Amino acid sequence: MPSSPRESIERDGYYIAQVLEGDELAGAQRAAEVIYAQVHGTGAAGGNGRHGQGFLQADSPLRPFFYLLHDPRITGVAEQALGGKVVWEGASLLCSAPRYTQGWHRDVLQIPEDKIDDRWFSPDVFFNNIQLNLPFFDDACLWIVPGSHRRPLTPAEAKAFAGSRHITADGVEMPGGIPVELKAGQCVFYNNNLIHRGHNGRGQKRVTYHSGYARTDVQPSWHFYGARRDPKQEEFLRSLGPEMRSIHEEYHAALARFPDFEKSWRVAE
Ligand SMILES: O=C(O)CCC(=O)C(=O)O
């Protein structure tokens, strides 16, 4: 019997589901082509060509993808995986260049290195975050070490990190690291405490929706604290309709319930 999202994510750290198909995928690909050409047409952009800051602004080029924020095919898996009602916590579009690469890391980069505690990476600690990548074209740019979210680094992994608690140098070999092979329209949901990196080793044309959710009733993780209130953005959201408005309001309501960023990593203590 296939594993449920929750079982797969708890055991392996990730779960893959088909989200977009047929005409819906073809429409998303047409919009993605336009954005890719805008980002990389001049050849000037490098790296992950990330569209992040402007995701919820009136002039955002990502407007065709706003509906994904409240799409039940996505929120349903996030709710199964985390075991309760979820709140959206951020999104961007990864328009990675053919040479895009990152060092291996867990997503703990916003926490000072001396505060990072190996006890967090354990099956006994509930991690209130689920992240996802939904590519509009075939994408093997997310690399992971399956199962590494629930244990401290092995000695061989620690050697690759060379003393850093945050990130390895680019191009370092990571034992057990594999690319997550996604067909266009498939979505990977993952625990970003996995050791992972972005690496476009095949020079793929990458346009990938990247987002995250947290459970509403439990202290969120450190990922939750990115977005800030912006009056101009609120005015724009009001113009978009009830779903987008409520996403925004639920985010700020959760932030008001759990205002202390530092508590987000003290939860395991
Ligand atoms: O490019 C990717 O899929 C991974 C991105 C990532 O790990 C990050 O931005 O922290």
PDB file of C-alpha atoms and ligand atoms in Angstrom:
ATOM      1  CA  MET A   1       0.000   0.000   0.000  1.00  0.00           C
ATOM      2  CA  PRO A   2       1.381   3.471  -0.860  1.00  0.00           C
ATOM      3  CA  SER A   3       2.373   5.601   2.129  1.00  0.00           C
ATOM      4  CA  SER A   4       0.277   8.600   3.172  1.00  0.00           C
ATOM      5  CA  PRO A   5       1.813  12.078   2.882  1.00  0.00           C
ATOM      6  CA  ARG A   6       2.352  12.096   6.631  1.00  0.00           C
ATOM      7  CA  GLU A   7       4.068   8.683   6.747  1.00  0.00           C
ATOM      8  CA  SER A   8       6.319   9.512   3.780  1.00  0.00           C
ATOM      9  CA  ILE A   9       7.309  12.900   5.124  1.00  0.00           C
ATOM     10  CA  GLU A  10       7.945  11.579   8.624  1.00  0.00           C
ATOM     11  CA  ARG A  11      10.041   8.680   7.325  1.00  0.00           C
ATOM     12  CA  ASP A  12      11.775  10.009   4.176  1.00  0.00           C
ATOM     13  CA  GLY A  13      11.262  13.747   4.582  1.00  0.00           C
ATOM     14  CA  TYR A  14       9.308  14.142   1.318  1.00  0.00           C
ATOM     15  CA  TYR A  15       6.201  13.155  -0.638  1.00  0.00           C
ATOM     16  CA  ILE A  16       5.381  13.599  -4.353  1.00  0.00           C
ATOM     17  CA  ALA A  17       1.871  14.154  -5.783  1.00  0.00           C
ATOM     18  CA  GLN A  18       0.570  15.133  -9.222  1.00  0.00           C
ATOM     19  CA  VAL A  19      -1.092  18.551  -8.951  1.00  0.00           C
ATOM     20  CA  LEU A  20      -1.314  20.057 -12.473  1.00  0.00           C
ATOM     21  CA  GLU A  21      -2.200  18.204 -15.680  1.00  0.00           C
ATOM     22  CA  GLY A  22      -3.633  18.740 -19.162  1.00  0.00           C
ATOM     23  CA  ASP A  23      -4.926  22.189 -20.123  1.00  0.00           C
ATOM     24  CA  GLU A  24      -4.270  23.617 -16.687  1.00  0.00           C
ATOM     25  CA  LEU A  25      -0.600  22.622 -16.901  1.00  0.00           C
ATOM     26  CA  ALA A  26      -0.339  23.889 -20.496  1.00  0.00           C
ATOM     27  CA  GLY A  27      -1.748  27.268 -19.391  1.00  0.00           C
ATOM     28  CA  ALA A  28       0.691  27.458 -16.474  1.00  0.00           C
ATOM     29  CA  GLN A  29       3.554  26.611 -18.862  1.00  0.00           C
ATOM     30  CA  ARG A  30       2.618  29.472 -21.194  1.00  0.00           C
ATOM     31  CA  ALA A  31       2.671  31.915 -18.264  1.00  0.00           C
ATOM     32  CA  ALA A  32       5.936  30.384 -17.016  1.00  0.00           C
ATOM     33  CA  GLU A  33       7.583  30.801 -20.463  1.00  0.00           C
ATOM     34  CA  VAL A  34       6.833  34.533 -20.378  1.00  0.00           C
ATOM     35  CA  ILE A  35       8.335  34.930 -16.904  1.00  0.00           C
ATOM     36  CA  TYR A  36      11.409  32.852 -17.781  1.00  0.00           C
ATOM     37  CA  ALA A  37      12.040  35.006 -20.865  1.00  0.00           C
ATOM     38  CA  GLN A  38      11.687  38.171 -18.744  1.00  0.00           C
ATOM     39  CA  VAL A  39      14.138  36.879 -16.135  1.00  0.00           C
ATOM     40  CA  HIS A  40      16.709  35.211 -18.392  1.00  0.00           C
ATOM     41  CA  GLY A  41      16.082  36.736 -21.824  1.00  0.00           C
ATOM     42  CA  THR A  42      19.024  39.103 -21.571  1.00  0.00           C
ATOM     43  CA  GLY A  43      21.289  36.491 -20.017  1.00  0.00           C
ATOM     44  CA  ALA A  44      21.965  38.964 -17.209  1.00  0.00           C
ATOM     45  CA  ALA A  45      20.202  37.046 -14.429  1.00  0.00           C
ATOM     46  CA  GLY A  46      22.008  34.232 -12.691  1.00  0.00           C
ATOM     47  CA  GLY A  47      21.489  32.103  -9.614  1.00  0.00           C
ATOM     48  CA  ASN A  48      17.989  31.020  -8.818  1.00  0.00           C
ATOM     49  CA  GLY A  49      16.399  34.046 -10.543  1.00  0.00           C
ATOM     50  CA  ARG A  50      14.035  34.054  -7.625  1.00  0.00           C
ATOM     51  CA  HIS A  51      10.859  36.133  -7.732  1.00  0.00           C
ATOM     52  CA  GLY A  52      10.048  36.453  -4.075  1.00  0.00           C
ATOM     53  CA  GLN A  53       9.616  39.888  -2.615  1.00  0.00           C
ATOM     54  CA  GLY A  54       6.923  40.928  -5.028  1.00  0.00           C
ATOM     55  CA  PHE A  55       4.811  37.807  -4.858  1.00  0.00           C
ATOM     56  CA  LEU A  56       1.745  39.532  -3.453  1.00  0.00           C
ATOM     57  CA  GLN A  57       2.119  42.935  -5.057  1.00  0.00           C
ATOM     58  CA  ALA A  58      -0.284  44.432  -7.579  1.00  0.00           C
ATOM     59  CA  ASP A  59       2.326  44.420 -10.351  1.00  0.00           C
ATOM     60  CA  SER A  60       3.583  40.905  -9.565  1.00  0.00           C
ATOM     61  CA  PRO A  61       4.328  38.866 -12.687  1.00  0.00           C
ATOM     62  CA  LEU A  62       3.254  35.864 -10.634  1.00  0.00           C
ATOM     63  CA  ARG A  63      -0.424  36.739 -10.710  1.00  0.00           C
ATOM     64  CA  PRO A  64      -1.343  33.698 -12.845  1.00  0.00           C
ATOM     65  CA  PHE A  65      -0.191  31.491  -9.973  1.00  0.00           C
ATOM     66  CA  PHE A  66      -1.864  33.245  -7.024  1.00  0.00           C
ATOM     67  CA  TYR A  67      -4.665  30.680  -6.986  1.00  0.00           C
ATOM     68  CA  LEU A  68      -2.153  27.998  -5.961  1.00  0.00           C
ATOM     69  CA  LEU A  69      -1.870  29.618  -2.522  1.00  0.00           C
ATOM     70  CA  HIS A  70      -5.332  28.369  -1.579  1.00  0.00           C
ATOM     71  CA  ASP A  71      -5.617  25.370  -3.892  1.00  0.00           C
ATOM     72  CA  PRO A  72      -7.024  22.377  -1.963  1.00  0.00           C
ATOM     73  CA  ARG A  73      -4.773  19.957  -3.885  1.00  0.00           C
ATOM     74  CA  ILE A  74      -1.905  21.691  -2.086  1.00  0.00           C
ATOM     75  CA  THR A  75      -3.430  22.750   1.220  1.00  0.00           C
ATOM     76  CA  GLY A  76      -5.034  19.284   1.571  1.00  0.00           C
ATOM     77  CA  VAL A  77      -1.656  17.538   1.468  1.00  0.00           C
ATOM     78  CA  ALA A  78      -0.151  20.158   3.802  1.00  0.00           C
ATOM     79  CA  GLU A  79      -2.986  19.555   6.303  1.00  0.00           C
ATOM     80  CA  GLN A  80      -2.590  15.778   6.134  1.00  0.00           C
ATOM     81  CA  ALA A  81       1.153  16.082   6.571  1.00  0.00           C
ATOM     82  CA  LEU A  82       1.002  18.443   9.552  1.00  0.00           C
ATOM     83  CA  GLY A  83      -2.157  16.993  11.116  1.00  0.00           C
ATOM     84  CA  GLY A  84      -4.331  20.119  11.353  1.00  0.00           C
ATOM     85  CA  LYS A  85      -5.544  23.308   9.689  1.00  0.00           C
ATOM     86  CA  VAL A  86      -2.714  25.187   7.981  1.00  0.00           C
ATOM     87  CA  VAL A  87      -1.848  28.786   7.253  1.00  0.00           C
ATOM     88  CA  TRP A  88       0.186  29.918   4.261  1.00  0.00           C
ATOM     89  CA  GLU A  89       3.547  31.443   5.171  1.00  0.00           C
ATOM     90  CA  GLY A  90       5.222  32.582   1.962  1.00  0.00           C
ATOM     91  CA  ALA A  91       5.903  31.829  -1.676  1.00  0.00           C
ATOM     92  CA  SER A  92       8.291  32.596  -4.480  1.00  0.00           C
ATOM     93  CA  LEU A  93       8.988  31.442  -7.998  1.00  0.00           C
ATOM     94  CA  LEU A  94      12.325  29.754  -8.669  1.00  0.00           C
ATOM     95  CA  CYS A  95      13.350  30.741 -12.204  1.00  0.00           C
ATOM     96  CA  SER A  96      16.751  29.181 -11.911  1.00  0.00           C
ATOM     97  CA  ALA A  97      19.489  29.771 -14.444  1.00  0.00           C
ATOM     98  CA  PRO A  98      21.203  26.778 -16.067  1.00  0.00           C
ATOM     99  CA  ARG A  99      24.223  27.278 -13.805  1.00  0.00           C
ATOM    100  CA  TYR A 100      22.257  27.706 -10.564  1.00  0.00           C
ATOM    101  CA  THR A 101      23.834  25.954  -7.589  1.00  0.00           C
ATOM    102  CA  GLN A 102      23.757  26.230  -3.796  1.00  0.00           C
ATOM    103  CA  GLY A 103      25.693  24.666  -0.949  1.00  0.00           C
ATOM    104  CA  TRP A 104      24.009  21.836   0.967  1.00  0.00           C
ATOM    105  CA  HIS A 105      22.040  23.046   3.976  1.00  0.00           C
ATOM    106  CA  ARG A 106      19.081  22.573   6.250  1.00  0.00           C
ATOM    107  CA  ASP A 107      16.807  25.635   6.208  1.00  0.00           C
ATOM    108  CA  VAL A 108      18.113  26.941   9.509  1.00  0.00           C
ATOM    109  CA  LEU A 109      20.052  29.797   7.948  1.00  0.00           C
ATOM    110  CA  GLN A 110      18.100  32.494   9.813  1.00  0.00           C
ATOM    111  CA  ILE A 111      19.132  31.057  13.199  1.00  0.00           C
ATOM    112  CA  PRO A 112      22.535  32.005  14.645  1.00  0.00           C
ATOM    113  CA  GLU A 113      24.857  29.003  14.307  1.00  0.00           C
ATOM    114  CA  ASP A 114      25.507  28.772  18.053  1.00  0.00           C
ATOM    115  CA  LYS A 115      21.753  28.370  18.728  1.00  0.00           C
ATOM    116  CA  ILE A 116      21.249  25.409  16.378  1.00  0.00           C
ATOM    117  CA  ASP A 117      20.613  22.278  18.390  1.00  0.00           C
ATOM    118  CA  ASP A 118      20.868  18.699  17.065  1.00  0.00           C
ATOM    119  CA  ARG A 119      17.924  17.671  19.261  1.00  0.00           C
ATOM    120  CA  TRP A 120      15.579  19.405  16.790  1.00  0.00           C
ATOM    121  CA  PHE A 121      16.383  16.835  14.097  1.00  0.00           C
ATOM    122  CA  SER A 122      14.502  13.971  15.689  1.00  0.00           C
ATOM    123  CA  PRO A 123      11.296  11.989  15.057  1.00  0.00           C
ATOM    124  CA  ASP A 124      10.220  13.058  18.587  1.00  0.00           C
ATOM    125  CA  VAL A 125      10.089  16.787  17.768  1.00  0.00           C
ATOM    126  CA  PHE A 126       7.125  18.117  15.789  1.00  0.00           C
ATOM    127  CA  PHE A 127       8.343  20.503  13.096  1.00  0.00           C
ATOM    128  CA  ASN A 128       5.599  22.964  12.245  1.00  0.00           C
ATOM    129  CA  ASN A 129       6.486  23.631   8.629  1.00  0.00           C
ATOM    130  CA  ILE A 130       5.937  22.018   5.265  1.00  0.00           C
ATOM    131  CA  GLN A 131       7.560  23.318   2.124  1.00  0.00           C
ATOM    132  CA  LEU A 132       6.791  22.496  -1.493  1.00  0.00           C
ATOM    133  CA  ASN A 133       8.179  22.825  -4.997  1.00  0.00           C
ATOM    134  CA  LEU A 134       5.745  22.623  -7.928  1.00  0.00           C
ATOM    135  CA  PRO A 135       7.578  22.889 -11.269  1.00  0.00           C
ATOM    136  CA  PHE A 136       5.876  23.900 -14.516  1.00  0.00           C
ATOM    137  CA  PHE A 137       8.608  22.089 -16.522  1.00  0.00           C
ATOM    138  CA  ASP A 138      10.473  18.860 -15.684  1.00  0.00           C
ATOM    139  CA  ASP A 139      12.736  19.674 -12.748  1.00  0.00           C
ATOM    140  CA  ALA A 140      15.540  17.743 -11.041  1.00  0.00           C
ATOM    141  CA  CYS A 141      17.092  20.806  -9.355  1.00  0.00           C
ATOM    142  CA  LEU A 142      16.137  20.026  -5.740  1.00  0.00           C
ATOM    143  CA  TRP A 143      18.654  17.603  -4.230  1.00  0.00           C
ATOM    144  CA  ILE A 144      18.043  15.928  -0.885  1.00  0.00           C
ATOM    145  CA  VAL A 145      19.465  13.371   1.507  1.00  0.00           C
ATOM    146  CA  PRO A 146      16.351  11.264   2.251  1.00  0.00           C
ATOM    147  CA  GLY A 147      15.658  10.741   5.956  1.00  0.00           C
ATOM    148  CA  SER A 148      18.238  13.305   7.096  1.00  0.00           C
ATOM    149  CA  HIS A 149      15.567  15.583   8.667  1.00  0.00           C
ATOM    150  CA  ARG A 150      15.145  13.211  11.633  1.00  0.00           C
ATOM    151  CA  ARG A 151      18.724  12.796  12.779  1.00  0.00           C
ATOM    152  CA  PRO A 152      21.896  14.810  13.413  1.00  0.00           C
ATOM    153  CA  LEU A 153      24.620  14.868  10.740  1.00  0.00           C
ATOM    154  CA  THR A 154      26.569  11.647  10.229  1.00  0.00           C
ATOM    155  CA  PRO A 155      30.372  11.981  10.542  1.00  0.00           C
ATOM    156  CA  ALA A 156      30.690  11.924   6.712  1.00  0.00           C
ATOM    157  CA  GLU A 157      28.061  14.691   6.369  1.00  0.00           C
ATOM    158  CA  ALA A 158      29.726  16.733   9.113  1.00  0.00           C
ATOM    159  CA  LYS A 159      32.970  16.468   7.133  1.00  0.00           C
ATOM    160  CA  ALA A 160      31.188  17.899   4.066  1.00  0.00           C
ATOM    161  CA  PHE A 161      29.915  20.812   6.216  1.00  0.00           C
ATOM    162  CA  ALA A 162      33.521  21.464   7.308  1.00  0.00           C
ATOM    163  CA  GLY A 163      32.566  23.020  10.650  1.00  0.00           C
ATOM    164  CA  SER A 164      29.664  25.167   9.410  1.00  0.00           C
ATOM    165  CA  ARG A 165      26.267  24.718  11.095  1.00  0.00           C
ATOM    166  CA  HIS A 166      24.642  26.462   8.123  1.00  0.00           C
ATOM    167  CA  ILE A 167      25.879  25.519   4.663  1.00  0.00           C
ATOM    168  CA  THR A 168      28.605  23.692   2.747  1.00  0.00           C
ATOM    169  CA  ALA A 169      30.746  25.200   0.031  1.00  0.00           C
ATOM    170  CA  ASP A 170      29.244  24.972  -3.473  1.00  0.00           C
ATOM    171  CA  GLY A 171      29.999  21.774  -5.358  1.00  0.00           C
ATOM    172  CA  VAL A 172      30.750  19.639  -2.294  1.00  0.00           C
ATOM    173  CA  GLU A 173      29.829  15.937  -2.606  1.00  0.00           C
ATOM    174  CA  MET A 174      27.187  14.867  -0.072  1.00  0.00           C
ATOM    175  CA  PRO A 175      26.921  11.153   0.764  1.00  0.00           C
ATOM    176  CA  GLY A 176      23.433   9.872  -0.049  1.00  0.00           C
ATOM    177  CA  GLY A 177      22.399  13.067  -1.892  1.00  0.00           C
ATOM    178  CA  ILE A 178      19.954  12.493  -4.770  1.00  0.00           C
ATOM    179  CA  PRO A 179      18.004  14.738  -7.157  1.00  0.00           C
ATOM    180  CA  VAL A 180      14.217  14.742  -6.729  1.00  0.00           C
ATOM    181  CA  GLU A 181      13.014  13.915 -10.251  1.00  0.00           C
ATOM    182  CA  LEU A 182       9.779  15.798 -10.904  1.00  0.00           C
ATOM    183  CA  LYS A 183       7.720  15.771 -14.083  1.00  0.00           C
ATOM    184  CA  ALA A 184       6.028  19.069 -14.952  1.00  0.00           C
ATOM    185  CA  GLY A 185       3.003  19.511 -12.693  1.00  0.00           C
ATOM    186  CA  GLN A 186       4.207  17.117  -9.985  1.00  0.00           C
ATOM    187  CA  CYS A 187       4.704  18.642  -6.576  1.00  0.00           C
ATOM    188  CA  VAL A 188       7.192  17.635  -3.895  1.00  0.00           C
ATOM    189  CA  PHE A 189       6.177  18.406  -0.313  1.00  0.00           C
ATOM    190  CA  TYR A 190       9.157  18.265   2.049  1.00  0.00           C
ATOM    191  CA  ASN A 191      10.526  18.890   5.488  1.00  0.00           C
ATOM    192  CA  ASN A 192      13.211  21.483   4.935  1.00  0.00           C
ATOM    193  CA  ASN A 193      15.238  20.200   7.878  1.00  0.00           C
ATOM    194  CA  LEU A 194      16.362  17.679   5.259  1.00  0.00           C
ATOM    195  CA  ILE A 195      19.911  18.266   4.095  1.00  0.00           C
ATOM    196  CA  HIS A 196      19.231  19.696   0.634  1.00  0.00           C
ATOM    197  CA  ARG A 197      20.396  22.101  -2.027  1.00  0.00           C
ATOM    198  CA  GLY A 198      19.275  23.642  -5.309  1.00  0.00           C
ATOM    199  CA  HIS A 199      21.511  22.532  -8.176  1.00  0.00           C
ATOM    200  CA  ASN A 200      20.616  22.768 -11.856  1.00  0.00           C
ATOM    201  CA  GLY A 201      23.139  20.147 -12.981  1.00  0.00           C
ATOM    202  CA  ARG A 202      21.241  19.400 -16.223  1.00  0.00           C
ATOM    203  CA  GLY A 203      20.828  23.001 -17.352  1.00  0.00           C
ATOM    204  CA  GLN A 204      17.042  22.703 -17.227  1.00  0.00           C
ATOM    205  CA  LYS A 205      14.671  25.570 -17.927  1.00  0.00           C
ATOM    206  CA  ARG A 206      13.349  25.911 -14.430  1.00  0.00           C
ATOM    207  CA  VAL A 207      10.214  27.770 -13.388  1.00  0.00           C
ATOM    208  CA  THR A 208       9.027  26.292 -10.108  1.00  0.00           C
ATOM    209  CA  TYR A 209       6.456  27.530  -7.637  1.00  0.00           C
ATOM    210  CA  HIS A 210       7.916  27.335  -4.124  1.00  0.00           C
ATOM    211  CA  SER A 211       5.794  27.807  -1.021  1.00  0.00           C
ATOM    212  CA  GLY A 212       5.253  26.848   2.612  1.00  0.00           C
ATOM    213  CA  TYR A 213       2.577  26.280   5.259  1.00  0.00           C
ATOM    214  CA  ALA A 214       2.402  25.921   9.037  1.00  0.00           C
ATOM    215  CA  ARG A 215      -0.281  24.586  11.356  1.00  0.00           C
ATOM    216  CA  THR A 216      -2.337  27.405  12.834  1.00  0.00           C
ATOM    217  CA  ASP A 217      -2.665  26.126  16.410  1.00  0.00           C
ATOM    218  CA  VAL A 218       0.971  25.410  17.265  1.00  0.00           C
ATOM    219  CA  GLN A 219       4.053  27.642  17.541  1.00  0.00           C
ATOM    220  CA  PRO A 220       5.258  28.036  13.945  1.00  0.00           C
ATOM    221  CA  SER A 221       8.856  27.440  12.950  1.00  0.00           C
ATOM    222  CA  TRP A 222      11.363  30.170  12.103  1.00  0.00           C
ATOM    223  CA  HIS A 223      10.234  30.173   8.445  1.00  0.00           C
ATOM    224  CA  PHE A 224       7.019  31.868   9.422  1.00  0.00           C
ATOM    225  CA  TYR A 225       8.547  35.225  10.253  1.00  0.00           C
ATOM    226  CA  GLY A 226       9.480  36.438   6.755  1.00  0.00           C
ATOM    227  CA  ALA A 227       6.489  38.500   5.632  1.00  0.00           C
ATOM    228  CA  ARG A 228       5.811  41.951   7.038  1.00  0.00           C
ATOM    229  CA  ARG A 229       2.684  44.061   7.052  1.00  0.00           C
ATOM    230  CA  ASP A 230       2.601  46.406   4.117  1.00  0.00           C
ATOM    231  CA  PRO A 231      -0.432  48.732   3.835  1.00  0.00           C
ATOM    232  CA  LYS A 232      -0.108  48.958   0.030  1.00  0.00           C
ATOM    233  CA  GLN A 233      -0.186  45.161  -0.188  1.00  0.00           C
ATOM    234  CA  GLU A 234      -3.304  44.956   2.000  1.00  0.00           C
ATOM    235  CA  GLU A 235      -5.112  47.396  -0.269  1.00  0.00           C
ATOM    236  CA  PHE A 236      -4.199  45.235  -3.249  1.00  0.00           C
ATOM    237  CA  LEU A 237      -5.298  42.023  -1.508  1.00  0.00           C
ATOM    238  CA  ARG A 238      -8.691  43.511  -0.760  1.00  0.00           C
ATOM    239  CA  SER A 239      -9.122  43.969  -4.499  1.00  0.00           C
ATOM    240  CA  LEU A 240      -8.451  40.278  -5.183  1.00  0.00           C
ATOM    241  CA  GLY A 241     -11.338  38.623  -3.417  1.00  0.00           C
ATOM    242  CA  PRO A 242     -12.096  36.705  -0.254  1.00  0.00           C
ATOM    243  CA  GLU A 243      -9.640  33.792  -0.553  1.00  0.00           C
ATOM    244  CA  MET A 244      -6.543  35.923  -0.943  1.00  0.00           C
ATOM    245  CA  ARG A 245      -7.757  38.321   1.713  1.00  0.00           C
ATOM    246  CA  SER A 246      -8.331  35.554   4.204  1.00  0.00           C
ATOM    247  CA  ILE A 247      -4.910  33.993   3.487  1.00  0.00           C
ATOM    248  CA  HIS A 248      -3.316  37.305   4.344  1.00  0.00           C
ATOM    249  CA  GLU A 249      -5.492  37.847   7.422  1.00  0.00           C
ATOM    250  CA  GLU A 250      -4.888  34.326   8.739  1.00  0.00           C
ATOM    251  CA  TYR A 251      -1.154  34.804   8.347  1.00  0.00           C
ATOM    252  CA  HIS A 252      -1.183  38.011  10.392  1.00  0.00           C
ATOM    253  CA  ALA A 253      -3.568  36.543  12.981  1.00  0.00           C
ATOM    254  CA  ALA A 254      -1.166  33.610  13.494  1.00  0.00           C
ATOM    255  CA  LEU A 255       1.763  36.006  13.731  1.00  0.00           C
ATOM    256  CA  ALA A 256      -0.120  37.945  16.427  1.00  0.00           C
ATOM    257  CA  ARG A 257      -0.742  34.702  18.388  1.00  0.00           C
ATOM    258  CA  PHE A 258       2.924  33.682  18.123  1.00  0.00           C
ATOM    259  CA  PRO A 259       4.834  36.981  17.937  1.00  0.00           C
ATOM    260  CA  ASP A 260       8.180  35.803  19.306  1.00  0.00           C
ATOM    261  CA  PHE A 261      10.596  34.759  16.560  1.00  0.00           C
ATOM    262  CA  GLU A 262      13.102  33.351  19.068  1.00  0.00           C
ATOM    263  CA  LYS A 263      10.477  31.005  20.517  1.00  0.00           C
ATOM    264  CA  SER A 264      10.251  29.391  17.101  1.00  0.00           C
ATOM    265  CA  TRP A 265      13.497  27.561  17.703  1.00  0.00           C
ATOM    266  CA  ARG A 266      13.223  27.181  21.475  1.00  0.00           C
ATOM    267  CA  VAL A 267      10.202  24.937  20.994  1.00  0.00           C
ATOM    268  CA  ALA A 268      12.301  21.773  21.275  1.00  0.00           C
ATOM    269  CA  GLU A 269      13.955  22.769  24.556  1.00  0.00           C
TER     270      GLU A 269
HETATM  271  O1  LIG B   1      16.236  25.380  -5.466  1.00  0.00           O
HETATM  272  C1  LIG B   1      15.638  24.645  -4.679  1.00  0.00           C
HETATM  273  O2  LIG B   1      14.789  23.817  -5.027  1.00  0.00           O
HETATM  274  C2  LIG B   1      15.971  24.692  -3.228  1.00  0.00           C
HETATM  275  C3  LIG B   1      15.905  26.090  -2.723  1.00  0.00           C
HETATM  276  C4  LIG B   1      16.367  26.134  -1.317  1.00  0.00           C
HETATM  277  O3  LIG B   1      16.808  25.219  -0.735  1.00  0.00           O
HETATM  278  C5  LIG B   1      16.349  27.356  -0.602  1.00  0.00           C
HETATM  279  O4  LIG B   1      16.105  28.397  -1.192  1.00  0.00           O
HETATM  280  O5  LIG B   1      16.604  27.298   0.617  1.00  0.00           O
END
